[in-house]
Structure formats: C-alpha cells, structure tokens
CSV table of C-alpha atoms in Angstrom, one decimal:
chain,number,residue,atom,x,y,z
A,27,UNK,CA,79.8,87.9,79.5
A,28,UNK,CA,79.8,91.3,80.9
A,29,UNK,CA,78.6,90.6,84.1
A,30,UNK,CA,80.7,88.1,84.6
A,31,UNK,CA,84.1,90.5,83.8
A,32,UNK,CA,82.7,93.0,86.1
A,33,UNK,CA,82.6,90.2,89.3
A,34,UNK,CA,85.8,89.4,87.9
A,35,UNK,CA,86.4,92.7,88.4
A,36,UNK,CA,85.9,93.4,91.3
A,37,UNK,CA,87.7,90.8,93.0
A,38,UNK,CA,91.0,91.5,91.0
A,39,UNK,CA,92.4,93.7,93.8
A,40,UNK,CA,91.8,91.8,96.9
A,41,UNK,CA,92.9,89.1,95.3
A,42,UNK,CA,95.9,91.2,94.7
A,43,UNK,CA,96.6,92.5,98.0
A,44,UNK,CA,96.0,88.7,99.6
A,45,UNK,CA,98.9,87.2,97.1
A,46,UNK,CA,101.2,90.4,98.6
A,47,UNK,CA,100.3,89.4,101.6
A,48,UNK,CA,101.5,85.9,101.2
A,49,UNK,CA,104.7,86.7,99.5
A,50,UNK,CA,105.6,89.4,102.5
A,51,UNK,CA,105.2,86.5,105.3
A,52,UNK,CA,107.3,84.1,102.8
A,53,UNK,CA,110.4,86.6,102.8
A,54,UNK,CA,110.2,86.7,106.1
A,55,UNK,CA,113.5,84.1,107.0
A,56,UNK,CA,115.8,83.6,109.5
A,57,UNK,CA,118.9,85.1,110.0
A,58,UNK,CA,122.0,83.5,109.2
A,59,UNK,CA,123.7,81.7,111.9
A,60,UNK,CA,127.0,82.2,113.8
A,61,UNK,CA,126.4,85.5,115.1
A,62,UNK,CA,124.9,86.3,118.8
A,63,UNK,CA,123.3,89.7,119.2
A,64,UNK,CA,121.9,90.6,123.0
A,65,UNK,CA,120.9,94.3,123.1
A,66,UNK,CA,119.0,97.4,125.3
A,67,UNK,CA,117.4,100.4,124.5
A,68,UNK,CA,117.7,102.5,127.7
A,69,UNK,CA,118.6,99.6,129.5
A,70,UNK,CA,115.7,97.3,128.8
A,71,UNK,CA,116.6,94.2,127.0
A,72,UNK,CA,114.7,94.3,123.5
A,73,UNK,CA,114.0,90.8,123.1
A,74,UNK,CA,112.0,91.0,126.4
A,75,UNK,CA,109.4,93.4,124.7
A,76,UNK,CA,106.0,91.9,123.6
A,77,UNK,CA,102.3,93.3,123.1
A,78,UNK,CA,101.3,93.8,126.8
A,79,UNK,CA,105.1,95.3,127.4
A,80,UNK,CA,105.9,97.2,124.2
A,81,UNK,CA,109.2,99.2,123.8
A,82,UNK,CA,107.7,103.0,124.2
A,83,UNK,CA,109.4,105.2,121.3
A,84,UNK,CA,108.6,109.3,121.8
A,85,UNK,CA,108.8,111.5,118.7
A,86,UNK,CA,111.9,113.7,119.3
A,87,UNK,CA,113.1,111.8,121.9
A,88,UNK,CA,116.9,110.3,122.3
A,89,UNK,CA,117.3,106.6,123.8
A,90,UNK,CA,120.8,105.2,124.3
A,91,UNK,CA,121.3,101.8,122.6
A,92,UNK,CA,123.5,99.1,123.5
A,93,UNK,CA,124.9,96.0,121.4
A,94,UNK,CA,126.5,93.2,122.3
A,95,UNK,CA,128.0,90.7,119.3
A,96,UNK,CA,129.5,87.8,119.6
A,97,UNK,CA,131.1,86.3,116.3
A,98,UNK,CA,130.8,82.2,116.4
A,99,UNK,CA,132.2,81.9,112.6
A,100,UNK,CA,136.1,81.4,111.5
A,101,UNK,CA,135.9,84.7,109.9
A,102,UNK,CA,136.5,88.3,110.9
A,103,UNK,CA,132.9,89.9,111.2
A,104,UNK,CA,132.5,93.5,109.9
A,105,UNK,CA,129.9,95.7,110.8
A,106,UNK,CA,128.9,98.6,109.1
A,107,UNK,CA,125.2,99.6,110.2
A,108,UNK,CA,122.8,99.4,112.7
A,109,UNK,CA,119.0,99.7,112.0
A,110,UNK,CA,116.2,100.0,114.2
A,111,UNK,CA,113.2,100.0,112.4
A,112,UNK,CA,109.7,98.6,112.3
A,113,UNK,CA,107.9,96.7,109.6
A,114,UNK,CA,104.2,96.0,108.9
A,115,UNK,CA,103.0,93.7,106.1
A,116,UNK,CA,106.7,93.6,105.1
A,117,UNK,CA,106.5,97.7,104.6
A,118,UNK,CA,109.2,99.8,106.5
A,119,UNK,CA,107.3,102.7,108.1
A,120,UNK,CA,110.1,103.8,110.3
A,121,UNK,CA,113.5,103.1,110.2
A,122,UNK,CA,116.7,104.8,111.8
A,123,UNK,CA,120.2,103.9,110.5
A,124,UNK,CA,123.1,104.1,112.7
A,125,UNK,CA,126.7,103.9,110.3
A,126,UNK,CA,129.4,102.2,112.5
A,127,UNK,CA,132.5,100.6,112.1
A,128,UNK,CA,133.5,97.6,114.0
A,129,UNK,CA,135.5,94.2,113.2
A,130,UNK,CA,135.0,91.4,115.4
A,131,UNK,CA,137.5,88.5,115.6
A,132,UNK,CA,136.6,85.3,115.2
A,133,UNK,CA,135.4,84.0,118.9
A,134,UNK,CA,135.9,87.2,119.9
A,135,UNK,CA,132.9,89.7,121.3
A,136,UNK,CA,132.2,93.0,120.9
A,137,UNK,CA,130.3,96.0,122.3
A,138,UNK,CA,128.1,98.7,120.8
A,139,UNK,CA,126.9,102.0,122.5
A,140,UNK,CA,125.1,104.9,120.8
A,141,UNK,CA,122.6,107.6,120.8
A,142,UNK,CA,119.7,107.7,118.7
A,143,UNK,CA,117.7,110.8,118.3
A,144,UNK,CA,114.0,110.0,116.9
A,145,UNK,CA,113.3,112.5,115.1
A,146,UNK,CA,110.6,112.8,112.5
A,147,UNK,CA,108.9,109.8,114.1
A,148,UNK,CA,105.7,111.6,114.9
A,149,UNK,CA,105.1,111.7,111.1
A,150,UNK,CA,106.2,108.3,110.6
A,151,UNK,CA,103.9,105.9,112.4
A,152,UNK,CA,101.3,105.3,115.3
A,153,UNK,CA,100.5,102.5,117.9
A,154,UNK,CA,101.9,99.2,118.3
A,155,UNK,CA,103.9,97.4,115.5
A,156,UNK,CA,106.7,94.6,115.4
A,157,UNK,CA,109.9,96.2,114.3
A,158,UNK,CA,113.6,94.7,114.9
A,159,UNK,CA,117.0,96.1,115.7
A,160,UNK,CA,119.4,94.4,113.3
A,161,UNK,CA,123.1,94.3,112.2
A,162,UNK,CA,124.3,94.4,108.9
A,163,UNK,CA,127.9,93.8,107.8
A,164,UNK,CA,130.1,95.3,104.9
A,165,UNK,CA,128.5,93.4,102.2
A,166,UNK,CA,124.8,95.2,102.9
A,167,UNK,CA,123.1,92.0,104.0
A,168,UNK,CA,121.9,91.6,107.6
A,169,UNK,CA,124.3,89.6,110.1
A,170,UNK,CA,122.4,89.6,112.9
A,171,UNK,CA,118.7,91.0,114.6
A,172,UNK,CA,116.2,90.9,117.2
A,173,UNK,CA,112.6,91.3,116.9
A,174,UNK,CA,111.0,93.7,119.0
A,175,UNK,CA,107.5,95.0,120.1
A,176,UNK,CA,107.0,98.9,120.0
A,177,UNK,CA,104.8,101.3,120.9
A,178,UNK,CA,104.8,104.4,118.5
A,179,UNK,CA,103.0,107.7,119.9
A,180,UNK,CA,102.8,109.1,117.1
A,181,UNK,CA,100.5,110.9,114.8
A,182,UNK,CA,97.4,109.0,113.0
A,183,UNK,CA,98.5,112.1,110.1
A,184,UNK,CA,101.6,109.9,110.0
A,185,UNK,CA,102.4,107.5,107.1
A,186,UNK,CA,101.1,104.4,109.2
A,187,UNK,CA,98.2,106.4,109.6
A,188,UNK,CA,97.3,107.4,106.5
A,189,UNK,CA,97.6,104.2,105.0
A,190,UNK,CA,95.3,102.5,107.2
A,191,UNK,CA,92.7,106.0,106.6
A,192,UNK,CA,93.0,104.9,103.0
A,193,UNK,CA,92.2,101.1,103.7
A,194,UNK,CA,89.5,102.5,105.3
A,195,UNK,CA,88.1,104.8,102.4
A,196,UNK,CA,88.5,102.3,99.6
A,197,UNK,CA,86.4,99.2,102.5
A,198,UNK,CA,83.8,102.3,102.8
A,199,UNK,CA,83.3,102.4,98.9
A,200,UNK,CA,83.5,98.8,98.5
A,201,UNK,CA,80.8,98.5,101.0
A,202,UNK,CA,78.5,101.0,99.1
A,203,UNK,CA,79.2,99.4,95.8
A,204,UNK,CA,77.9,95.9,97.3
A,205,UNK,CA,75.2,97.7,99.2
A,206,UNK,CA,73.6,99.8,95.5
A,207,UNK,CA,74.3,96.6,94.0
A,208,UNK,CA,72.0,94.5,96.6
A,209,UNK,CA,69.4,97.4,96.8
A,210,UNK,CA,68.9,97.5,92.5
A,211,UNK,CA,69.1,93.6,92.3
A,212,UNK,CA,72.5,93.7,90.3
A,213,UNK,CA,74.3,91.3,91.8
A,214,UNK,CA,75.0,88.4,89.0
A,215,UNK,CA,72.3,85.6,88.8
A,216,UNK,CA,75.7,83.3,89.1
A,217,UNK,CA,76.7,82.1,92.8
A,218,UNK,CA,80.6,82.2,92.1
A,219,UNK,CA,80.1,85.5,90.7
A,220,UNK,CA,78.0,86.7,93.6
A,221,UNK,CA,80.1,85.6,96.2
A,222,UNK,CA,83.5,87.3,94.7
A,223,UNK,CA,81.6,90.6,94.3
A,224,UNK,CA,81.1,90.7,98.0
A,225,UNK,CA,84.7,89.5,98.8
A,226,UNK,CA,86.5,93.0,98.3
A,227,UNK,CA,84.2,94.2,101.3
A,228,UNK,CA,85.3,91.5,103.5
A,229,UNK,CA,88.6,91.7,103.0
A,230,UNK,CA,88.9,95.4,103.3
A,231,UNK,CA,86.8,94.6,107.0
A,232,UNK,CA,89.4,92.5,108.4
A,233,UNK,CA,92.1,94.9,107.3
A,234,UNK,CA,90.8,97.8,108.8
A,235,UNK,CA,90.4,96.0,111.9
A,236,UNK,CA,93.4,94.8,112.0
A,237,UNK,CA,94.6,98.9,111.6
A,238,UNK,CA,92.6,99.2,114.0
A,239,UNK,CA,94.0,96.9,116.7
A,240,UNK,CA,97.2,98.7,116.3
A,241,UNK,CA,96.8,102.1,116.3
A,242,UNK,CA,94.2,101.6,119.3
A,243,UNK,CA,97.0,99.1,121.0
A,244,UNK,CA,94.9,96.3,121.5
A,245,UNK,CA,97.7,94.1,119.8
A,246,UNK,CA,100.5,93.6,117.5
A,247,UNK,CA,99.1,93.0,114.3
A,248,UNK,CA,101.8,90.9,112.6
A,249,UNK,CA,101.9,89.8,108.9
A,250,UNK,CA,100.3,86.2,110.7
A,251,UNK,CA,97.5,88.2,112.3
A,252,UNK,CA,96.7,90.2,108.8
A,253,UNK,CA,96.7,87.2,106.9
A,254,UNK,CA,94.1,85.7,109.4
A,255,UNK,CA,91.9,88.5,109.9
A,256,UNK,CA,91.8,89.3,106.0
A,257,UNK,CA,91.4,85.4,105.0
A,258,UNK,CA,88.4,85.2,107.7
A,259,UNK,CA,86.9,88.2,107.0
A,260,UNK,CA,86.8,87.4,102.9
A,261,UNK,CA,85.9,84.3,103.5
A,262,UNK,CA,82.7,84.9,105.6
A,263,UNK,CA,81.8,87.7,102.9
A,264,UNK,CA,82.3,85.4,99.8
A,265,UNK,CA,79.7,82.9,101.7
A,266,UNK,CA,77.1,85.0,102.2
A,267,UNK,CA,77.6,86.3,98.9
A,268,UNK,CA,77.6,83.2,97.5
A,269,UNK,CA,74.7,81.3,99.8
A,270,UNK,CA,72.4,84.6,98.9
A,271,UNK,CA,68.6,84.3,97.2
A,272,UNK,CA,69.1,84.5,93.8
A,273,UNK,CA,68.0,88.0,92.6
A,274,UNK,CA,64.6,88.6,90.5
A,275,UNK,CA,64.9,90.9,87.6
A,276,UNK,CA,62.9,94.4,88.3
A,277,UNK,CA,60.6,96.3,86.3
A,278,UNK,CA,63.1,98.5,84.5
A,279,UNK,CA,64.5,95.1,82.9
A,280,UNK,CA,61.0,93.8,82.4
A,281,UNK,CA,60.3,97.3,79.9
A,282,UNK,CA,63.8,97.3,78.9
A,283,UNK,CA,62.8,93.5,77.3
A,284,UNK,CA,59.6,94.7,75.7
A,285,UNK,CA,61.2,98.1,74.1
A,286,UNK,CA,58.1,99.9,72.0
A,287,UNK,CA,60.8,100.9,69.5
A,288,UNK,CA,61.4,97.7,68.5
A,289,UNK,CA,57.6,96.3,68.2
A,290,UNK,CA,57.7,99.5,65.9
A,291,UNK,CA,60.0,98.8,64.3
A,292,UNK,CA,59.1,94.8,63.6
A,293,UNK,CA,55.5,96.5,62.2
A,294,UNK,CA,57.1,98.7,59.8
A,295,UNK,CA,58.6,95.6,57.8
A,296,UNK,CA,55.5,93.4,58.0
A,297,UNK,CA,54.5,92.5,55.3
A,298,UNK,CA,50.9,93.6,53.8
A,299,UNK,CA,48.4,90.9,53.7
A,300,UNK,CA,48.4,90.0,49.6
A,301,UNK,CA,52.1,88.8,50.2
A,302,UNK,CA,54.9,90.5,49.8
A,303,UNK,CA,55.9,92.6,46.6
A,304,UNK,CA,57.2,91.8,43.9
C-alpha cells in the first residue's frame, strides 16, 4: 500500500502541471468579430513578425506604435486600453498598458499613435516568446488583437528566467530521485507504478527544453509546442519505466526478513518440552 501512494506520489505534480497546461491552450479563443485591427511598432507591421523575423524589444528602449481600427458592428466602439504584452503557457510575463480614449462610429475608422517606453523589461523576460498587441473597450474585455513574435533581450535574472532556472532545479532533483531509486532497487515491483515514478523526470525534460529553445532563440515555444514536447517527453519516460526489468530485492531486505530479534523473541514463548503449564 505504501509503495503504491508514494508512485502515486510522485506523479501527482506533473500530472498537475500537464492538466494546466491543457486548460491554458483551451482559453486560448478567438476574438470577437466585427472589429479590424492593422498595426506597427516602429513602422513594421506586427502581424508580419514570426520565429525567424521576431519583433526585437530593447529594455529601456521607446518604440512608436501605430493602430488602425476599423469598427464593422452597428454600434459606437469605445476604446479604452491598449496592451502590448507577451504570454507563455497562458502566463503574462511582460505586459505594457497604454490608457486611451477613442470612440469609433459605426463603419467608421480610426487611428492610434503612441510612445511606449519599455522600461523594466530587462527584469521581466528573455528570448523569444509569442505576445499580442490588443484592444480592449470600456467594458474591460478585449475588442480586438494581433498576435506577434518577439524577441526579448533581456536578463535570464528576469522573471521568465527564473521560472525556467526553477523548472530546471525541480527536473534536476526529479532526475536524482529516479536515479537513488534505480541504484538501491526501490522502484515498485508494479509496472504502472514504475512507469509513473519515472514520468516527473520526463516531463520536467521536455519543459526545460522547451525553456531552452526560447531563451537560446531557436523557436517560439507556444502553449502547442509545450504541450508536445512535455507529452513526448513523459511519455517516452513512463515507457521505459514501465518496460524495465523487474527489480530483485537486496540483502538489506533479505536480513530485514529474517530479523534475530524476532527468532528471539518466538524462542522465549516456546513452550518447554512436557507441554505447556498449567
């Protein structure tokens, strides 16, 4: 019973993380219609950025932005804020908010211009990730967006950073857990239970690389890409876990079964050889 709560165990958080995950990529829905957005960051359309020609964002720098709206519905559109941000795993690690006031007729289109200073940005993320420039009228809810690839320089101390250093710690001691596990011949005698203690590692592999494509700028690491490199990764773990020789007991458990203390203690209640006293 034990060992099977402690496989249980340790599969509880990866588990965990891959249901967040899955949620994340599910709120990720369409805007709603009747609005058309075109807009430029220093006079580079944003929707023409991607992974080999990412927007390049400079800590402390300012960049001049410029909106176009267009408002298809029979209603007056209000806008009240512009947000350029950028979002990985459905987590905001930078975002800039812009407060504007602008009321578009209906048919009608309207422009946007504004300077953004990016300050603090150094300490806010590193290397490419998929953000968005979007709209959001009176109400709070977002009217209109574009995605957009960016490239961050800034610090791997940032926030981005350290959240993929501490992916990276807790993969390192799931890894050393497995590994003392394998080298004592703990792992469980069960296969499901086998195969789920060596899932954590796995998953925590394909996450780190994933960190790792993005802060080294190989490529844009978007919730799809996570899911896949995580899913693959734990999957390939819980096999070998799973398809792995079936562990002998050691010595230790061998003594451990034949305790002195109790053959002791089963001679001092024998009974003598006339029978047993009245």
């Amino acid at each position: 019973m034990t060992a099977r709560a402690n496989g249980i165990g340790h599969a509880v958080w990866p588990v965990l993380l891959l249901l967040v995950l899955l949620w994340t990529a599910a709120q990720a829905g369409a805007r709603p219609d009747g609005v058309d957005m075109a807009a430029n960051i220093d006079g580079r359309d944003v929707a023409n950025t991607s992974g080999q020609q990412p927007m390049r964002l400079e800590p402390g720098s300012t960049v001049q932005i410029a909106i176009e709206l267009t408002n298809n519905t029979g209603a007056p559109l209000q806008i009240r804020q512009v947000e350029l941000a950028g979002h990985v795993l459905g987590l905001s690690f930078f975002s800039y908010s812009t407060a504007v006031e602008l009321t578009i007729a209906p048919g009608k289109s309207e422009s946007l211009r504004y300077r953004l200073e990016l300050r603090g940005l150094a300490g806010q993320a590193t290397g490419l990730i998929g953000g968005e420039l979007a709209v959001y009228g009176a109400s709070g809810a977002a009217v209109a967006a574009i995605p957009m690839v960016t490239d961050v320089r800034g610090s791997l101390w940032s926030v981005y950073g350290l959240f993929g250093i501490a992916l990276f710690v807790l993969t390192a001691l799931a890894i050393a857990d497995a590994a003392v596990a394998v080298a004592r011949h703990r792992l469980s005698a069960n296969r499901w239970q086998r195969g789920l203690r060596m899932l954590a590692p796995g998953l925590g592999i394909g996450l780190v690389f994933a960190f790792t494509a993005s802060v080294a700028r190989w490529w844009v690491p978007d919730t799809g890409l996570w899911l896949a490199f995580a899913g693959v990764a734990a999957a390939v773990s819980f096999l070998l876990g799973y398809a792995s020789p079936t562990p002998e007991p050691d010595e230790d458990d061998l003594d451990d079964a034949a305790d002195p203390d109790d053959i002791e203690s089963a001679d001092t209640y024998r009974f003598p050889a006339g029978g047993p006293t009245p």
